[in-house]
XYZ file of C-alpha atoms in Angstrom:
636
model
C 22.640 20.895 3.087
C 23.207 18.846 -0.084
C 23.762 21.088 -3.096
C 21.025 21.422 -5.739
C 23.210 19.979 -8.494
C 23.059 16.579 -6.797
C 19.307 16.435 -7.433
C 17.347 16.153 -10.645
C 16.637 19.753 -11.761
C 13.291 21.327 -10.898
C 13.719 24.811 -12.389
C 15.024 26.579 -15.497
C 17.909 27.940 -13.415
C 18.985 24.435 -12.369
C 18.766 23.212 -15.978
C 20.940 26.050 -17.233
C 23.462 25.382 -14.485
C 23.788 21.841 -15.855
C 24.397 23.233 -19.343
C 21.368 21.597 -20.905
C 19.428 23.031 -23.815
C 16.309 21.205 -22.682
C 15.486 17.932 -20.889
C 14.725 14.685 -22.665
C 11.972 13.916 -20.156
C 10.008 16.167 -17.793
C 8.101 14.480 -14.959
C 5.109 16.220 -13.350
C 4.362 14.801 -9.905
C 1.594 15.358 -7.369
C 4.098 14.779 -4.549
C 6.892 16.952 -3.253
C 10.251 15.922 -4.715
C 12.059 13.658 -2.276
C 15.113 12.036 -3.836
C 14.582 8.670 -2.208
C 13.820 5.136 -3.511
C 10.416 5.187 -1.782
C 9.167 8.020 -4.023
C 8.166 7.020 -7.540
C 9.097 10.195 -9.425
C 12.625 9.995 -8.028
C 12.931 6.319 -8.969
C 11.805 6.873 -12.567
C 13.894 10.016 -12.888
C 17.056 8.375 -11.562
C 16.454 5.275 -13.705
C 16.295 7.376 -16.857
C 19.268 9.468 -15.747
C 21.385 6.333 -15.262
C 20.575 5.343 -18.850
C 21.924 8.670 -20.113
C 18.745 10.739 -20.388
C 18.390 14.318 -19.156
C 15.486 14.339 -16.709
C 13.742 17.174 -14.866
C 10.976 17.068 -12.272
C 8.177 19.569 -11.680
C 6.759 18.692 -8.252
C 3.234 19.787 -7.368
C 2.729 22.304 -10.192
C 0.179 25.055 -9.674
C -2.813 24.215 -11.876
C -4.946 27.197 -10.767
C -2.974 30.234 -11.972
C -1.568 31.152 -15.389
C -0.042 27.634 -15.623
C 3.513 28.954 -15.626
C 4.705 25.783 -13.833
C 3.653 23.753 -16.862
C 5.493 26.066 -19.249
C 8.650 26.997 -17.346
C 10.811 24.067 -18.499
C 9.527 24.155 -22.051
C 9.158 21.185 -24.374
C 11.061 17.948 -23.639
C 12.911 16.098 -26.380
C 11.010 12.831 -25.790
C 7.950 12.958 -23.538
C 6.200 14.248 -20.438
C 5.680 11.876 -17.529
C 2.651 12.435 -15.287
C 2.002 10.920 -11.868
C -0.519 11.761 -9.169
C 2.064 10.619 -6.629
C 2.629 7.727 -4.257
C -1.084 7.551 -3.333
C -4.337 7.684 -5.214
C -5.251 11.362 -4.934
C -8.740 10.645 -3.635
C -7.417 8.493 -0.784
C -4.928 11.280 -0.150
C -7.655 13.939 -0.045
C -10.657 12.261 1.588
C -11.476 10.017 4.537
C -13.537 6.838 4.370
C -16.555 9.060 5.108
C -15.700 11.251 2.100
C -14.707 14.101 4.389
C -11.878 16.351 3.258
C -8.559 15.754 4.975
C -6.773 18.813 6.309
C -3.217 17.703 5.671
C -1.111 15.963 3.025
C 1.766 13.737 4.125
C 3.513 14.065 0.769
C 3.686 17.879 0.836
C 6.185 20.142 2.582
C 4.763 21.244 5.908
C 1.952 18.716 5.485
C 0.042 21.460 3.695
C -3.252 20.487 2.097
C -4.348 21.715 -1.334
C -1.091 21.437 -3.254
C -2.549 18.968 -5.755
C -5.967 18.692 -7.418
C -8.351 15.770 -7.283
C -7.269 13.329 -10.009
C -3.931 15.020 -10.865
C -3.358 12.513 -13.684
C -6.365 13.942 -15.482
C -5.742 17.595 -14.607
C -2.019 17.644 -15.409
C -2.342 15.756 -18.689
C -5.152 18.008 -19.962
C -3.048 21.076 -19.310
C 0.046 19.609 -20.949
C -1.865 18.434 -24.028
C -3.440 21.849 -24.382
C -0.050 23.606 -24.252
C 2.035 20.974 -26.060
C -0.451 18.936 -28.143
C 2.196 17.073 -30.139
C 4.388 15.937 -27.207
C 3.719 12.404 -25.913
C 2.339 12.172 -22.375
C 2.869 8.952 -20.425
C 1.004 8.461 -17.142
C 2.276 6.331 -14.277
C 1.914 5.939 -10.531
C -0.748 4.365 -8.333
C -3.670 6.471 -9.561
C -3.237 5.635 -13.254
C -2.114 2.071 -12.587
C -5.186 1.039 -10.601
C -7.608 2.845 -12.902
C -6.414 1.213 -16.104
C -9.737 -0.625 -16.668
C -13.330 0.167 -15.748
C -13.489 0.637 -11.987
C -15.780 1.758 -9.217
C -14.970 5.252 -7.966
C -16.110 5.547 -4.370
C -15.854 9.343 -4.314
C -18.059 9.786 -7.381
C -20.112 6.743 -6.331
C -20.286 5.326 -9.824
C -18.557 3.018 -12.259
C -15.905 4.853 -14.243
C -14.203 3.813 -17.482
C -10.434 3.478 -17.753
C -8.674 6.698 -16.795
C -7.570 6.824 -20.446
C -11.049 8.171 -21.235
C -10.695 11.165 -18.900
C -6.963 11.806 -19.129
C -5.705 12.615 -22.656
C -2.488 10.666 -22.127
C -0.969 8.644 -24.946
C -0.145 5.695 -22.726
C -0.287 4.371 -19.172
C 2.771 2.706 -17.677
C 1.201 0.635 -14.912
C 2.873 -1.135 -12.022
C 6.496 -0.604 -11.052
C 7.776 1.291 -14.067
C 11.578 1.137 -14.368
C 11.751 -1.436 -17.153
C 8.762 -0.039 -19.024
C 9.994 3.555 -19.050
C 13.472 2.602 -20.273
C 12.067 0.710 -23.245
C 9.664 3.531 -24.122
C 12.381 6.176 -23.845
C 14.763 4.211 -26.058
C 12.186 3.596 -28.765
C 11.066 7.226 -28.756
C 14.706 8.304 -28.919
C 15.143 6.139 -32.020
C 12.277 7.961 -33.706
C 9.277 5.677 -33.204
C 5.933 7.363 -32.738
C 4.252 6.727 -29.417
C 1.121 5.374 -31.128
C 3.191 2.809 -33.024
C 4.588 1.316 -29.820
C 2.039 -1.358 -28.985
C 3.987 -4.314 -27.589
C 5.678 -3.067 -24.418
C 4.642 -4.956 -21.244
C 2.832 -3.058 -18.495
C 1.373 -0.457 -20.842
C -2.236 0.440 -21.604
C -3.533 2.619 -24.440
C -6.270 3.032 -27.054
C -5.579 0.681 -29.941
C -6.843 0.089 -33.473
C -5.497 -3.486 -33.465
C -7.668 -6.585 -33.423
C -7.545 -8.819 -30.312
C -5.621 -12.073 -30.747
C -7.249 -15.473 -30.308
C -5.532 -16.069 -26.955
C -6.228 -12.582 -25.620
C -8.873 -11.839 -22.985
C -11.670 -9.530 -24.108
C -13.518 -8.083 -21.133
C -17.133 -7.025 -21.150
C -17.355 -3.461 -22.395
C -17.701 -0.525 -20.049
C -21.251 0.029 -21.302
C -22.201 -3.604 -20.640
C -20.797 -3.323 -17.106
C -22.851 -0.166 -16.536
C -26.017 -2.042 -17.350
C -25.117 -5.281 -15.533
C -22.981 -5.192 -12.374
C -22.349 -8.929 -12.526
C -20.357 -8.402 -15.713
C -18.119 -5.920 -13.889
C -17.524 -8.574 -11.223
C -16.606 -11.127 -13.911
C -14.213 -8.618 -15.472
C -12.460 -8.111 -12.163
C -11.679 -11.789 -11.760
C -9.932 -11.831 -15.142
C -7.942 -8.695 -14.339
C -6.861 -9.943 -10.910
C -5.826 -13.361 -12.153
C -3.815 -11.939 -15.032
C -2.140 -9.393 -12.746
C -0.982 -12.214 -10.485
C 0.260 -14.572 -13.178
C 3.925 -15.060 -13.915
C 3.089 -14.619 -17.613
C -0.286 -13.012 -18.181
C -2.343 -12.454 -21.313
C -3.215 -9.296 -23.202
C -6.493 -7.787 -21.952
C -8.893 -5.675 -24.026
C -11.883 -3.577 -23.082
C -14.187 -1.523 -25.259
C -15.442 1.887 -24.160
C -17.399 4.259 -26.341
C -16.690 2.106 -29.388
C -12.909 2.284 -28.892
C -10.655 -0.536 -27.745
C -8.210 -0.264 -24.853
C -5.281 -2.683 -24.968
C -3.578 -3.671 -21.729
C -0.338 -5.550 -22.168
C 0.586 -8.078 -19.457
C 2.984 -7.434 -16.607
C 6.688 -8.121 -16.873
C 7.947 -11.215 -15.045
C 9.231 -10.391 -11.547
C 12.448 -8.394 -11.384
C 15.605 -10.431 -11.025
C 17.914 -9.660 -8.139
C 20.307 -7.661 -10.301
C 17.483 -5.556 -11.717
C 15.980 -4.600 -8.375
C 19.449 -3.953 -6.949
C 20.162 -1.594 -9.842
C 17.068 0.444 -9.000
C 17.855 0.755 -5.294
C 21.560 1.392 -5.896
C 20.970 4.560 -7.934
C 22.623 7.730 -6.552
C 19.713 9.032 -4.476
C 20.520 11.823 -2.051
C 17.840 10.269 0.215
C 16.562 13.720 1.266
C 13.995 16.295 0.064
C 15.070 18.851 -2.525
C 16.561 22.055 -1.004
C 13.657 24.048 -2.494
C 11.636 23.096 0.606
C 14.102 24.903 2.894
C 14.002 22.334 5.649
C 10.211 22.074 5.912
C 9.004 18.727 7.211
C 7.503 16.302 4.702
C 5.604 13.811 6.916
C 5.767 10.859 4.510
C 9.535 11.275 4.302
C 9.918 11.512 8.072
C 8.291 8.086 8.344
C 10.845 6.367 6.089
C 14.007 8.489 6.275
C 15.888 5.871 8.336
C 14.168 2.815 6.874
C 15.236 0.314 4.210
C 12.933 -1.565 1.838
C 14.033 -5.167 1.259
C 11.722 -6.389 -1.489
C 8.697 -5.789 -3.726
C 5.512 -7.746 -4.279
C 3.102 -9.464 -1.894
C 1.478 -12.901 -2.136
C -0.982 -12.296 0.701
C -3.790 -11.351 -1.695
C -5.871 -9.486 0.912
C -9.263 -8.548 -0.516
C -8.940 -4.855 0.376
C -5.337 -4.371 -0.766
C -3.988 -3.066 -4.085
C -0.348 -4.157 -3.772
C -0.570 -7.220 -6.009
C -2.501 -5.276 -8.673
C 0.392 -2.806 -8.822
C 3.461 -4.855 -7.875
C 2.290 -8.428 -8.491
C 2.271 -11.335 -6.062
C 5.763 -12.646 -6.852
C 8.496 -11.413 -4.534
C 11.487 -9.588 -6.009
C 14.173 -9.359 -3.347
C 17.325 -7.314 -3.175
C 20.686 -8.888 -2.555
C 22.167 -8.721 0.915
C 24.979 -6.578 -0.504
C 22.560 -3.984 -1.883
C 20.621 -3.852 1.393
C 23.744 -3.442 3.491
C 25.004 -0.717 1.170
C 21.817 1.272 1.759
C 21.922 0.660 5.512
C 25.437 2.114 5.576
C 24.167 5.185 3.694
C 21.483 5.637 6.344
C 24.160 5.357 9.036
C 26.067 8.223 7.364
C 23.102 10.615 7.556
C 23.694 13.630 9.801
C 20.572 13.006 11.872
C 21.041 9.245 12.298
C 21.046 8.307 15.992
C 21.673 4.581 15.647
C 18.138 3.330 15.017
C 16.911 1.809 11.731
C 13.165 2.488 11.828
C 12.178 -0.333 9.479
C 13.708 -3.259 7.629
C 10.565 -4.072 5.717
C 8.508 -4.215 2.566
C 4.868 -4.469 1.471
C 4.666 -7.310 4.000
C 7.671 -7.205 6.280
C 8.564 -10.889 6.325
C 8.227 -12.060 2.692
C 11.866 -11.361 1.834
C 13.459 -13.967 -0.483
C 10.358 -16.181 -0.490
C 8.717 -18.056 -3.332
C 7.775 -21.522 -4.511
C 9.970 -24.589 -4.119
C 9.055 -25.525 -7.671
C 8.974 -22.324 -9.748
C 7.258 -24.091 -12.635
C 4.207 -24.634 -10.410
C 4.161 -20.926 -9.581
C 4.371 -20.048 -13.266
C 1.136 -21.968 -13.918
C -0.679 -20.773 -10.794
C -3.707 -18.440 -10.913
C -4.346 -18.229 -7.156
C -4.501 -14.598 -6.040
C -3.123 -15.553 -2.622
C -0.434 -18.033 -1.583
C -1.742 -17.931 2.009
C -5.518 -18.149 1.655
C -7.601 -20.217 2.193
C -4.503 -21.998 3.521
C -0.777 -21.698 2.801
C 0.266 -23.243 -0.490
C 2.241 -26.498 0.015
C 4.687 -25.276 -2.631
C 5.466 -22.094 -0.665
C 8.905 -21.951 0.897
C 8.382 -19.772 3.960
C 11.943 -20.143 5.277
C 12.813 -16.969 7.242
C 16.535 -17.752 7.518
C 17.661 -15.210 4.901
C 15.600 -12.516 6.603
C 17.117 -13.388 9.973
C 20.553 -13.106 8.405
C 19.704 -9.582 7.187
C 18.514 -8.556 10.660
C 21.635 -9.891 12.346
C 23.999 -8.389 9.769
C 22.414 -4.965 10.149
C 22.525 -5.157 13.943
C 26.203 -6.139 13.822
C 27.170 -2.787 12.329
C 28.851 -0.640 14.997
C 26.754 2.414 14.018
C 23.457 0.547 14.562
C 22.092 0.403 18.083
C 18.912 -1.352 17.033
C 16.841 -2.135 13.943
C 13.065 -2.196 14.073
C 10.387 -3.764 11.903
C 7.867 -1.018 11.235
C 6.060 -2.676 8.304
C 3.172 -5.040 8.962
C 4.230 -8.613 9.762
C 2.330 -11.606 8.363
C 2.311 -13.786 11.459
C 0.375 -16.455 9.550
C 3.330 -16.746 7.171
C 5.860 -17.073 9.978
C 3.694 -19.630 11.783
C 2.654 -21.683 8.732
C 3.867 -25.279 9.097
C 6.554 -26.307 6.644
C 7.423 -29.831 5.506
C 10.964 -29.168 6.710
C 11.480 -29.333 10.472
C 14.602 -27.229 10.028
C 12.499 -24.462 8.463
C 9.911 -24.759 11.239
C 12.696 -24.314 13.787
C 14.092 -21.276 11.943
C 10.650 -19.701 11.704
C 10.012 -20.224 15.403
C 13.333 -18.523 16.115
C 12.364 -15.695 13.754
C 9.162 -15.013 15.679
C 11.039 -14.939 18.982
C 13.846 -12.688 17.687
C 11.318 -10.377 16.054
C 9.506 -9.893 19.360
C 12.636 -9.792 21.489
C 14.881 -7.561 19.383
C 13.000 -5.702 16.657
C 9.900 -4.178 18.230
C 9.932 -0.447 18.844
C 7.600 -0.716 21.806
C 4.738 -1.780 19.543
C 4.420 -4.505 16.941
C 1.970 -4.028 14.074
C 0.014 -7.078 12.952
C -3.218 -7.316 11.009
C -5.867 -9.811 12.082
C -8.402 -7.296 10.610
C -11.445 -9.030 12.152
C -12.604 -11.801 14.470
C -15.488 -13.259 12.418
C -14.528 -16.300 10.358
C -17.031 -15.344 7.640
C -15.619 -11.834 7.329
C -12.027 -13.081 7.488
C -12.726 -15.542 4.685
C -14.089 -12.702 2.548
C -11.001 -10.654 3.415
C -8.713 -13.581 2.501
C -7.250 -13.468 5.976
C -6.433 -16.351 8.348
C -8.596 -17.520 11.222
C -8.587 -15.362 14.340
C -7.464 -18.408 16.321
C -4.060 -17.929 14.717
C -3.874 -14.386 16.068
C -4.686 -15.710 19.540
C -1.822 -18.163 19.200
C 0.543 -15.416 18.039
C -0.512 -13.145 20.899
C 0.202 -15.895 23.417
C 3.696 -16.251 21.947
C 4.144 -12.479 22.043
C 3.084 -12.315 25.687
C 5.276 -15.278 26.655
C 8.395 -13.843 25.002
C 7.761 -10.506 26.704
C 7.497 -12.213 30.102
C 10.591 -14.327 29.553
C 12.653 -11.340 28.380
C 11.343 -8.871 30.924
C 9.816 -6.678 28.207
C 6.661 -4.570 28.348
C 5.874 -4.229 24.676
C 2.483 -3.799 23.062
C 0.936 -5.594 20.157
C -0.976 -3.373 17.709
C -3.626 -5.329 15.805
C -5.363 -3.660 12.889
C -9.121 -4.051 12.528
C -11.553 -2.915 9.842
C -15.274 -2.211 10.149
C -17.909 -2.205 7.380
C -15.931 -4.591 5.193
C -17.987 -6.703 2.770
C -19.656 -9.643 4.587
C -19.476 -7.797 7.925
C -22.737 -7.241 9.835
C -23.359 -5.306 13.044
C -23.400 -8.471 15.113
C -19.939 -9.343 13.791
C -18.635 -6.022 15.096
C -20.408 -6.546 18.416
C -18.715 -9.910 18.792
C -15.394 -8.335 17.775
C -15.818 -5.863 20.630
C -16.473 -8.634 23.154
C -13.597 -10.778 21.903
C -11.039 -7.964 21.902
C -12.295 -6.847 25.321
C -11.633 -10.361 26.639
C -8.121 -10.100 25.183
C -7.610 -6.842 27.108
C -7.463 -4.591 24.046
C -8.808 -1.055 23.945
C -9.195 -0.073 20.290
C -8.397 3.596 19.831
C -7.889 4.427 16.127
C -9.891 2.392 13.643
C -10.480 2.125 9.937
C -13.748 1.936 8.088
C -13.379 -0.018 4.874
C -12.591 2.382 2.027
C -13.337 1.079 -1.486
C -10.324 1.789 -3.691
C -9.989 0.887 -7.375
C -8.997 -2.651 -8.354
C -9.537 -4.605 -5.148
C -11.760 -7.627 -4.600
C -13.546 -5.940 -1.694
C -14.336 -2.877 -3.803
C -15.892 -5.022 -6.518
C -18.056 -6.746 -3.916
C -19.012 -3.368 -2.445
C -20.083 -1.994 -5.817
C -21.614 -5.047 -7.494
C -23.011 -6.870 -4.455
C -21.557 -10.123 -5.783
C -18.392 -12.075 -5.075
C -16.505 -12.224 -8.401
C -15.245 -15.774 -7.761
C -18.438 -17.396 -6.492
C -21.207 -15.233 -7.927
C -22.850 -15.195 -4.498
C -24.507 -12.095 -3.066
C -22.555 -10.431 -0.275
C -23.872 -7.799 2.128
C -21.879 -4.602 2.652
C -22.688 -1.662 4.913
C -22.961 1.420 2.693
C -24.927 4.198 4.377
C -23.363 6.406 7.017
C -25.817 5.124 9.633
C -24.970 1.488 8.816
C -21.256 2.251 9.061
C -21.659 4.185 12.308
C -23.589 1.319 13.897
C -20.669 -0.970 13.101
C -17.943 1.512 14.033
C -19.369 2.279 17.481
C -18.481 -1.189 18.753
C -14.772 -0.394 18.499
C -15.266 2.067 21.350
C -17.400 0.032 23.735
C -15.212 1.192 26.646
C -16.056 4.885 26.261
C -18.776 5.925 28.725
C -20.545 8.040 26.102
C -20.822 5.006 23.778
C -22.453 2.649 26.259
C -26.093 3.668 25.886
C -26.058 3.432 22.108
C -24.285 0.076 22.162
C -26.682 -1.410 24.692
C -29.648 -0.178 22.660
C -28.218 -1.678 19.479
C -27.455 -5.023 21.126
C -31.022 -5.304 22.379
C -32.281 -4.670 18.853
C -29.937 -7.420 17.680
C -31.282 -9.738 20.411
C -27.756 -10.094 21.800
C -28.156 -9.144 25.449
C -25.499 -11.745 26.185
C -22.939 -9.378 24.670
C -24.112 -6.579 26.969
C -23.210 -8.823 29.874
C -19.804 -9.613 28.368
C -18.987 -5.965 27.720
C -20.418 -4.345 30.838
C -20.633 -6.952 33.572
C -17.679 -5.195 35.255
C -18.504 -1.735 33.987
C -16.820 0.289 36.691
C -13.450 -1.377 36.148
C -13.794 -1.094 32.411
C -14.659 2.595 32.636
C -11.610 3.183 34.823
C -9.414 1.395 32.323
C -10.913 3.311 29.390
C -9.008 6.368 30.555
C -5.721 4.540 29.955
C -6.022 3.946 26.231
C -3.173 4.502 23.809
C -3.215 5.445 20.164
C -2.275 2.883 17.550
C -1.981 3.020 13.768
C -4.709 2.487 11.183
C -6.785 0.297 13.531
C -4.557 0.760 16.528
C -4.970 -1.177 19.710
C -2.839 -1.765 22.758
C -2.752 -4.430 25.394
C -3.967 -3.075 28.700
C -1.444 -3.354 31.549
C -2.189 -5.993 34.124
C -2.747 -4.984 37.758
C 0.508 -6.733 38.631
C 2.454 -4.678 36.067
C 0.972 -1.437 37.365
C 1.943 -2.415 40.891
C 5.518 -3.094 39.841
C 5.663 0.324 38.156
C 4.442 2.115 41.319
C 6.922 0.199 43.466
C 9.771 1.126 41.159
C 8.856 4.790 41.455
């Protein structure tokens, strides 16, 4: 076991052992403390430590007792940091049907109930009550994506910026290493937190006057009375979040002005390397005494290659938090981390993931950066790939091959979602097209751990357009390549396509057709995902307002439980208990033709329904052909 002194301290005893009087910064986190670059509190803590600051972490403090966890480390020299954790707490706590989850992947033992709803609000109120004069800076996904007025699905209402509910002095939104270092240095030099008004990626109440080039959003009160104004606000926020150099944004709430400074430009290679090269132990703190932390188990032998995503999917929050421009690590930094993984006691030779927000965007960007710097498109892939996008996968292939050449590595897998539309997008360079074709083949042949995750999300062109996803015909093409490579290489791998029901623009008949199409492709969908509205996504704004922020057009979204259930049932057409309800619904939809497509060979389908396999979020597996089953029996 790694000794406690190699971690950031979490207790008074550990602080005294280090010989500190008191920390400069104390971070309160809704997650368990895992000293790994995939966990935000560890990243911010190690970043500050490397700059010479004394940092302590209080993971998952008890907010229901005498509040001793909030008092035990005393008053920091500079500020308190507060984060709900790596997920929005409400997504962490509740399903798409608003039902309480019974586990928590970011807690030791997967135990539920170790954090409150909205920890950013709860923690900051407690800290301000105990230490009213100490600055509190909020960060993490929850605060970041609630920095302006937003629809809260769990309260089913429009909420103002989280600054209204959480008595924090400032929000550090997005990836926070650069922001927190500047704030710490200026506070160390004696500046008051309320006098620091110019740091990028910060949001706070301000008494300043908006500049002539700034963007002034409609007030929270105006948005409450007119949903279209909320939709208009969202477009401004999304475009500025995805710009290389955005503008200052303002919003009034309750007669007070919130100032949101623009994002930093994308991290340079040296900057992102510096963050990943910090001296992480890569394991949970010894305080957990070997208990399993599920979120850590998923990534313990994985390596993240880059940040950012230019896919711009309507239901995704990555670009709002990380931006659409890709910041990639150097090959040297990646290989250094891979070697650290190889040195772990429990490493058996398998790298579980060489990935990122989208697995295959490493080292990609525009041919002409000046065009990118003027661009306001939220997606570089939708409605079609940008002609300025360099989608050359050669550097990524080089990473894969270099990792696999290490004697300690038996195999490296790609566990993150792959954007097959990016790999298959035609490039003006035939050399790049050849490299990308080779990438697809090598991915399927050498880097699939039995199952490959991809995300067509739907089959309807109308729904896919609303999602900002490519045509389903492209998935068919990719699947044919996948099947061909498997045949040629003698492999029996499965492709796991993700699908979503009840997304804006999706009607029951779209789900019925999805069922028939995926049935024809020999998929049995086992685990599925209802659309969950989360703050600061295009799909959420459509769900709440009923309008598309970019076109102003009305868009239907299933909202009631009965509407959602009628859509969801089509995922499971192959289950005998679902057949009667599906047939009844299809007759009401006047689509008896789909009954014939789904049940014309009902006995065979019912037999095959017993052979389903679980996938991920919208998991699906290719059914085995009769010939494959025969080969398996013969082999036995």
